[in-house]
Amino acid sequence: RLCWPGSGAAAMDLFGDLRRMNKRQLYYQVLNFAMIVSSALMIWKGLIVVTGSESPIVVVLSGSMEPAFHRGDLLFLTNFHDDPIRAGEIVVFKVEGRDIPIVHRVIKVHEKGNGNIKFLTKGDNNEVDDRGLYKEGQNWLEKKDVVGRARGFLPYVGMVTIIMNDYPKFKYALLAVMGAYVLLKRES
């Protein structure tokens, strides 16, 4: 029988397949799904350790860094604290009061004799520096604000993430289809 995704018949087929599985097969499929999820988490945690960044991969969410990076580009980050921050470098930073990290270029660096470093950022496509984005009264960023530094990128690969955030129903439908596939896929 032919069933199209999104149709009631497809949902009935899904539940029919689940009912036809014996308990052992169902447990096996649930364990497969759990293994995939835990493997993904282990890979993510491994990347955090290797790169020194709390978020080793980020998606560019705005056009403020064009032409260097476009909305949807996937950035690979490192954050080794021994590496000095230099003007011209692209950093990802968090500002108190904002949930989403910002990807911008360092335009000025002030180094003090005690090793303290303060710096100012700006988006390549913006007219003014980022002081308006920092928390009130803050004029400079410090190393503690840096999530990571851009070391490489894949163009537009992150558009999937942007689409899933802009259209939550699409995200849940995609997750349901992937979950159903993993649960119902039978090994030969």
PDB file of C-alpha atoms in Angstrom:
ATOM      1  CA  ARG A   1       0.000   0.000   0.000  1.00  0.00           C
ATOM      2  CA  LEU A   2       1.354   3.443  -0.956  1.00  0.00           C
ATOM      3  CA  CYS A   3       1.247   6.118   1.765  1.00  0.00           C
ATOM      4  CA  TRP A   4       2.354   9.724   1.468  1.00  0.00           C
ATOM      5  CA  PRO A   5       4.082  11.444   4.407  1.00  0.00           C
ATOM      6  CA  GLY A   6       1.721  13.675   6.324  1.00  0.00           C
ATOM      7  CA  SER A   7      -1.304  11.584   5.409  1.00  0.00           C
ATOM      8  CA  GLY A   8      -3.393   9.791   7.999  1.00  0.00           C
ATOM      9  CA  ALA A   9      -2.657   6.500   6.273  1.00  0.00           C
ATOM     10  CA  ALA A  10       1.087   6.957   6.827  1.00  0.00           C
ATOM     11  CA  ALA A  11       0.521   7.500  10.554  1.00  0.00           C
ATOM     12  CA  MET A  12      -1.672   4.399  10.731  1.00  0.00           C
ATOM     13  CA  ASP A  13       1.020   2.375   8.933  1.00  0.00           C
ATOM     14  CA  LEU A  14       3.593   3.621  11.436  1.00  0.00           C
ATOM     15  CA  PHE A  15       1.527   2.480  14.405  1.00  0.00           C
ATOM     16  CA  GLY A  16       0.711  -0.772  12.635  1.00  0.00           C
ATOM     17  CA  ASP A  17       4.426  -1.481  12.175  1.00  0.00           C
ATOM     18  CA  LEU A  18       5.009  -0.732  15.862  1.00  0.00           C
ATOM     19  CA  ARG A  19       2.211  -3.116  16.898  1.00  0.00           C
ATOM     20  CA  ARG A  20       3.559  -5.885  14.662  1.00  0.00           C
ATOM     21  CA  MET A  21       6.982  -5.740  16.338  1.00  0.00           C
ATOM     22  CA  ASN A  22       7.529  -8.111  19.200  1.00  0.00           C
ATOM     23  CA  LYS A  23       8.860  -6.630  22.448  1.00  0.00           C
ATOM     24  CA  ARG A  24      12.390  -7.794  21.774  1.00  0.00           C
ATOM     25  CA  GLN A  25      12.484  -6.031  18.378  1.00  0.00           C
ATOM     26  CA  LEU A  26      11.016  -2.857  19.884  1.00  0.00           C
ATOM     27  CA  TYR A  27      13.580  -2.811  22.721  1.00  0.00           C
ATOM     28  CA  TYR A  28      16.342  -3.370  20.174  1.00  0.00           C
ATOM     29  CA  GLN A  29      15.165  -0.424  18.066  1.00  0.00           C
ATOM     30  CA  VAL A  30      14.811   1.836  21.127  1.00  0.00           C
ATOM     31  CA  LEU A  31      18.367   0.888  22.182  1.00  0.00           C
ATOM     32  CA  ASN A  32      19.595   1.665  18.639  1.00  0.00           C
ATOM     33  CA  PHE A  33      17.981   5.093  18.862  1.00  0.00           C
ATOM     34  CA  ALA A  34      19.523   5.699  22.317  1.00  0.00           C
ATOM     35  CA  MET A  35      22.926   4.644  20.983  1.00  0.00           C
ATOM     36  CA  ILE A  36      22.708   7.152  18.118  1.00  0.00           C
ATOM     37  CA  VAL A  37      21.758   9.975  20.491  1.00  0.00           C
ATOM     38  CA  SER A  38      24.488   9.104  23.013  1.00  0.00           C
ATOM     39  CA  SER A  39      27.096   8.798  20.224  1.00  0.00           C
ATOM     40  CA  ALA A  40      26.199  12.269  18.975  1.00  0.00           C
ATOM     41  CA  LEU A  41      26.541  13.659  22.507  1.00  0.00           C
ATOM     42  CA  MET A  42      29.917  11.938  22.973  1.00  0.00           C
ATOM     43  CA  ILE A  43      31.194  13.376  19.677  1.00  0.00           C
ATOM     44  CA  TRP A  44      30.021  16.865  20.741  1.00  0.00           C
ATOM     45  CA  LYS A  45      31.719  16.567  24.150  1.00  0.00           C
ATOM     46  CA  GLY A  46      34.877  15.285  22.456  1.00  0.00           C
ATOM     47  CA  LEU A  47      34.922  18.316  20.148  1.00  0.00           C
ATOM     48  CA  ILE A  48      34.568  20.585  23.195  1.00  0.00           C
ATOM     49  CA  VAL A  49      37.639  18.973  24.788  1.00  0.00           C
ATOM     50  CA  VAL A  50      39.739  19.013  21.584  1.00  0.00           C
ATOM     51  CA  THR A  51      38.890  22.608  20.548  1.00  0.00           C
ATOM     52  CA  GLY A  52      38.775  24.214  24.007  1.00  0.00           C
ATOM     53  CA  SER A  53      35.504  25.888  23.019  1.00  0.00           C
ATOM     54  CA  GLU A  54      32.189  25.448  24.821  1.00  0.00           C
ATOM     55  CA  SER A  55      30.573  25.600  21.399  1.00  0.00           C
ATOM     56  CA  PRO A  56      32.959  24.222  18.738  1.00  0.00           C
ATOM     57  CA  ILE A  57      30.460  24.632  15.888  1.00  0.00           C
ATOM     58  CA  VAL A  58      28.136  27.626  15.392  1.00  0.00           C
ATOM     59  CA  VAL A  59      25.855  28.893  12.645  1.00  0.00           C
ATOM     60  CA  VAL A  60      26.032  32.487  11.403  1.00  0.00           C
ATOM     61  CA  LEU A  61      22.540  33.879  12.021  1.00  0.00           C
ATOM     62  CA  SER A  62      22.748  37.331  10.427  1.00  0.00           C
ATOM     63  CA  GLY A  63      24.337  39.169   7.519  1.00  0.00           C
ATOM     64  CA  SER A  64      26.504  41.394   9.734  1.00  0.00           C
ATOM     65  CA  MET A  65      29.725  39.647   8.643  1.00  0.00           C
ATOM     66  CA  GLU A  66      29.130  39.713   4.883  1.00  0.00           C
ATOM     67  CA  PRO A  67      31.053  39.294   2.630  1.00  0.00           C
ATOM     68  CA  ALA A  68      33.332  37.172   4.896  1.00  0.00           C
ATOM     69  CA  PHE A  69      30.472  34.986   6.168  1.00  0.00           C
ATOM     70  CA  HIS A  70      26.848  34.746   5.087  1.00  0.00           C
ATOM     71  CA  ARG A  71      23.718  33.788   6.991  1.00  0.00           C
ATOM     72  CA  GLY A  72      23.701  30.002   7.313  1.00  0.00           C
ATOM     73  CA  ASP A  73      27.470  29.455   7.165  1.00  0.00           C
ATOM     74  CA  LEU A  74      28.704  26.841   9.627  1.00  0.00           C
ATOM     75  CA  LEU A  75      31.792  27.980  11.588  1.00  0.00           C
ATOM     76  CA  PHE A  76      34.353  25.746  13.274  1.00  0.00           C
ATOM     77  CA  LEU A  77      35.811  27.308  16.426  1.00  0.00           C
ATOM     78  CA  THR A  78      38.745  26.852  18.751  1.00  0.00           C
ATOM     79  CA  ASN A  79      39.365  28.693  22.001  1.00  0.00           C
ATOM     80  CA  PHE A  80      42.861  28.031  23.294  1.00  0.00           C
ATOM     81  CA  HIS A  81      43.505  30.529  26.093  1.00  0.00           C
ATOM     82  CA  ASP A  82      47.243  30.721  25.366  1.00  0.00           C
ATOM     83  CA  ASP A  83      46.630  32.165  21.885  1.00  0.00           C
ATOM     84  CA  PRO A  84      46.639  35.966  21.968  1.00  0.00           C
ATOM     85  CA  ILE A  85      43.661  37.820  20.509  1.00  0.00           C
ATOM     86  CA  ARG A  86      44.711  39.997  17.585  1.00  0.00           C
ATOM     87  CA  ALA A  87      43.038  42.714  15.526  1.00  0.00           C
ATOM     88  CA  GLY A  88      41.518  41.268  12.360  1.00  0.00           C
ATOM     89  CA  GLU A  89      40.649  37.948  13.975  1.00  0.00           C
ATOM     90  CA  ILE A  90      37.024  36.757  13.852  1.00  0.00           C
ATOM     91  CA  VAL A  91      35.672  35.822  17.276  1.00  0.00           C
ATOM     92  CA  VAL A  92      32.402  34.463  18.593  1.00  0.00           C
ATOM     93  CA  PHE A  93      31.459  36.102  21.877  1.00  0.00           C
ATOM     94  CA  LYS A  94      28.640  36.157  24.389  1.00  0.00           C
ATOM     95  CA  VAL A  95      27.347  39.324  25.975  1.00  0.00           C
ATOM     96  CA  GLU A  96      25.623  39.356  29.346  1.00  0.00           C
ATOM     97  CA  GLY A  97      21.868  39.569  28.834  1.00  0.00           C
ATOM     98  CA  ARG A  98      21.920  37.971  25.355  1.00  0.00           C
ATOM     99  CA  ASP A  99      21.371  34.257  24.773  1.00  0.00           C
ATOM    100  CA  ILE A 100      22.799  34.012  21.268  1.00  0.00           C
ATOM    101  CA  PRO A 101      26.554  34.399  20.640  1.00  0.00           C
ATOM    102  CA  ILE A 102      27.699  37.027  18.129  1.00  0.00           C
ATOM    103  CA  VAL A 103      30.216  36.478  15.304  1.00  0.00           C
ATOM    104  CA  HIS A 104      32.264  39.637  14.612  1.00  0.00           C
ATOM    105  CA  ARG A 105      35.799  40.798  13.827  1.00  0.00           C
ATOM    106  CA  VAL A 106      38.215  42.238  16.402  1.00  0.00           C
ATOM    107  CA  ILE A 107      39.076  45.807  15.345  1.00  0.00           C
ATOM    108  CA  LYS A 108      41.079  47.092  18.343  1.00  0.00           C
ATOM    109  CA  VAL A 109      43.108  45.372  21.065  1.00  0.00           C
ATOM    110  CA  HIS A 110      44.446  46.912  24.303  1.00  0.00           C
ATOM    111  CA  GLU A 111      47.040  44.870  26.152  1.00  0.00           C
ATOM    112  CA  LYS A 112      48.080  45.880  29.654  1.00  0.00           C
ATOM    113  CA  GLY A 113      51.378  45.045  31.326  1.00  0.00           C
ATOM    114  CA  ASN A 114      49.680  42.567  33.696  1.00  0.00           C
ATOM    115  CA  GLY A 115      48.545  40.429  30.751  1.00  0.00           C
ATOM    116  CA  ASN A 116      44.983  41.766  30.765  1.00  0.00           C
ATOM    117  CA  ILE A 117      43.570  42.115  27.272  1.00  0.00           C
ATOM    118  CA  LYS A 118      40.544  44.144  26.252  1.00  0.00           C
ATOM    119  CA  PHE A 119      39.256  44.370  22.706  1.00  0.00           C
ATOM    120  CA  LEU A 120      36.558  45.920  20.545  1.00  0.00           C
ATOM    121  CA  THR A 121      34.590  44.127  17.797  1.00  0.00           C
ATOM    122  CA  LYS A 122      32.558  45.110  14.747  1.00  0.00           C
ATOM    123  CA  GLY A 123      30.618  43.280  12.065  1.00  0.00           C
ATOM    124  CA  ASP A 124      32.205  43.692   8.616  1.00  0.00           C
ATOM    125  CA  ASN A 125      28.835  44.739   7.191  1.00  0.00           C
ATOM    126  CA  ASN A 126      28.005  47.143  10.062  1.00  0.00           C
ATOM    127  CA  GLU A 127      28.627  50.900  10.060  1.00  0.00           C
ATOM    128  CA  VAL A 128      29.618  51.188  13.748  1.00  0.00           C
ATOM    129  CA  ASP A 129      31.484  49.113  16.327  1.00  0.00           C
ATOM    130  CA  ASP A 130      29.718  46.769  18.756  1.00  0.00           C
ATOM    131  CA  ARG A 131      29.645  48.969  21.863  1.00  0.00           C
ATOM    132  CA  GLY A 132      25.870  49.254  21.404  1.00  0.00           C
ATOM    133  CA  LEU A 133      25.595  45.448  21.642  1.00  0.00           C
ATOM    134  CA  TYR A 134      27.613  45.080  24.845  1.00  0.00           C
ATOM    135  CA  LYS A 135      25.912  45.276  28.237  1.00  0.00           C
ATOM    136  CA  GLU A 136      25.201  48.784  29.477  1.00  0.00           C
ATOM    137  CA  GLY A 137      28.367  50.561  30.611  1.00  0.00           C
ATOM    138  CA  GLN A 138      30.673  48.009  28.922  1.00  0.00           C
ATOM    139  CA  ASN A 139      32.991  49.445  26.270  1.00  0.00           C
ATOM    140  CA  TRP A 140      35.359  46.506  25.731  1.00  0.00           C
ATOM    141  CA  LEU A 141      35.244  42.719  25.678  1.00  0.00           C
ATOM    142  CA  GLU A 142      37.609  40.497  27.645  1.00  0.00           C
ATOM    143  CA  LYS A 143      38.893  36.977  26.984  1.00  0.00           C
ATOM    144  CA  LYS A 144      36.221  35.540  29.302  1.00  0.00           C
ATOM    145  CA  ASP A 145      33.545  36.772  26.853  1.00  0.00           C
ATOM    146  CA  VAL A 146      34.978  34.746  23.939  1.00  0.00           C
ATOM    147  CA  VAL A 147      33.247  31.475  23.053  1.00  0.00           C
ATOM    148  CA  GLY A 148      35.694  30.719  20.257  1.00  0.00           C
ATOM    149  CA  ARG A 149      37.627  31.937  17.250  1.00  0.00           C
ATOM    150  CA  ALA A 150      36.715  31.067  13.684  1.00  0.00           C
ATOM    151  CA  ARG A 151      39.175  28.569  12.190  1.00  0.00           C
ATOM    152  CA  GLY A 152      37.150  27.325   9.224  1.00  0.00           C
ATOM    153  CA  PHE A 153      33.670  27.266   7.726  1.00  0.00           C
ATOM    154  CA  LEU A 154      31.278  25.445   5.434  1.00  0.00           C
ATOM    155  CA  PRO A 155      29.096  27.801   3.387  1.00  0.00           C
ATOM    156  CA  TYR A 156      25.314  27.641   3.923  1.00  0.00           C
ATOM    157  CA  VAL A 157      25.341  24.222   5.661  1.00  0.00           C
ATOM    158  CA  GLY A 158      23.735  25.818   8.722  1.00  0.00           C
ATOM    159  CA  MET A 159      20.625  26.897   6.787  1.00  0.00           C
ATOM    160  CA  VAL A 160      18.965  23.696   8.016  1.00  0.00           C
ATOM    161  CA  THR A 161      19.349  24.974  11.590  1.00  0.00           C
ATOM    162  CA  ILE A 162      17.958  28.389  10.674  1.00  0.00           C
ATOM    163  CA  ILE A 163      14.958  26.830   8.900  1.00  0.00           C
ATOM    164  CA  MET A 164      14.255  24.569  11.891  1.00  0.00           C
ATOM    165  CA  ASN A 165      14.371  27.571  14.253  1.00  0.00           C
ATOM    166  CA  ASP A 166      12.216  29.755  11.982  1.00  0.00           C
ATOM    167  CA  TYR A 167       9.662  26.976  11.365  1.00  0.00           C
ATOM    168  CA  PRO A 168       9.298  24.846  14.539  1.00  0.00           C
ATOM    169  CA  LYS A 169       6.629  22.596  12.965  1.00  0.00           C
ATOM    170  CA  PHE A 170       9.152  21.589  10.307  1.00  0.00           C
ATOM    171  CA  LYS A 171      11.677  20.753  13.056  1.00  0.00           C
ATOM    172  CA  TYR A 172       9.218  18.514  14.917  1.00  0.00           C
ATOM    173  CA  ALA A 173       8.099  16.802  11.705  1.00  0.00           C
ATOM    174  CA  LEU A 174      11.721  16.131  10.726  1.00  0.00           C
ATOM    175  CA  LEU A 175      12.540  14.774  14.190  1.00  0.00           C
ATOM    176  CA  ALA A 176       9.437  12.554  14.125  1.00  0.00           C
ATOM    177  CA  VAL A 177      10.343  11.144  10.697  1.00  0.00           C
ATOM    178  CA  MET A 178      13.945  10.463  11.771  1.00  0.00           C
ATOM    179  CA  GLY A 179      12.810   8.876  15.043  1.00  0.00           C
ATOM    180  CA  ALA A 180      10.270   6.700  13.243  1.00  0.00           C
ATOM    181  CA  TYR A 181      12.881   5.639  10.689  1.00  0.00           C
ATOM    182  CA  VAL A 182      15.334   4.586  13.394  1.00  0.00           C
ATOM    183  CA  LEU A 183      12.657   2.761  15.389  1.00  0.00           C
ATOM    184  CA  LEU A 184      11.148   0.974  12.417  1.00  0.00           C
ATOM    185  CA  LYS A 185      14.275   0.214  10.410  1.00  0.00           C
ATOM    186  CA  ARG A 186      14.850  -3.503  10.600  1.00  0.00           C
ATOM    187  CA  GLU A 187      18.261  -5.033  10.202  1.00  0.00           C
ATOM    188  CA  SER A 188      18.490  -7.901   7.762  1.00  0.00           C
TER     189      SER A 188
END
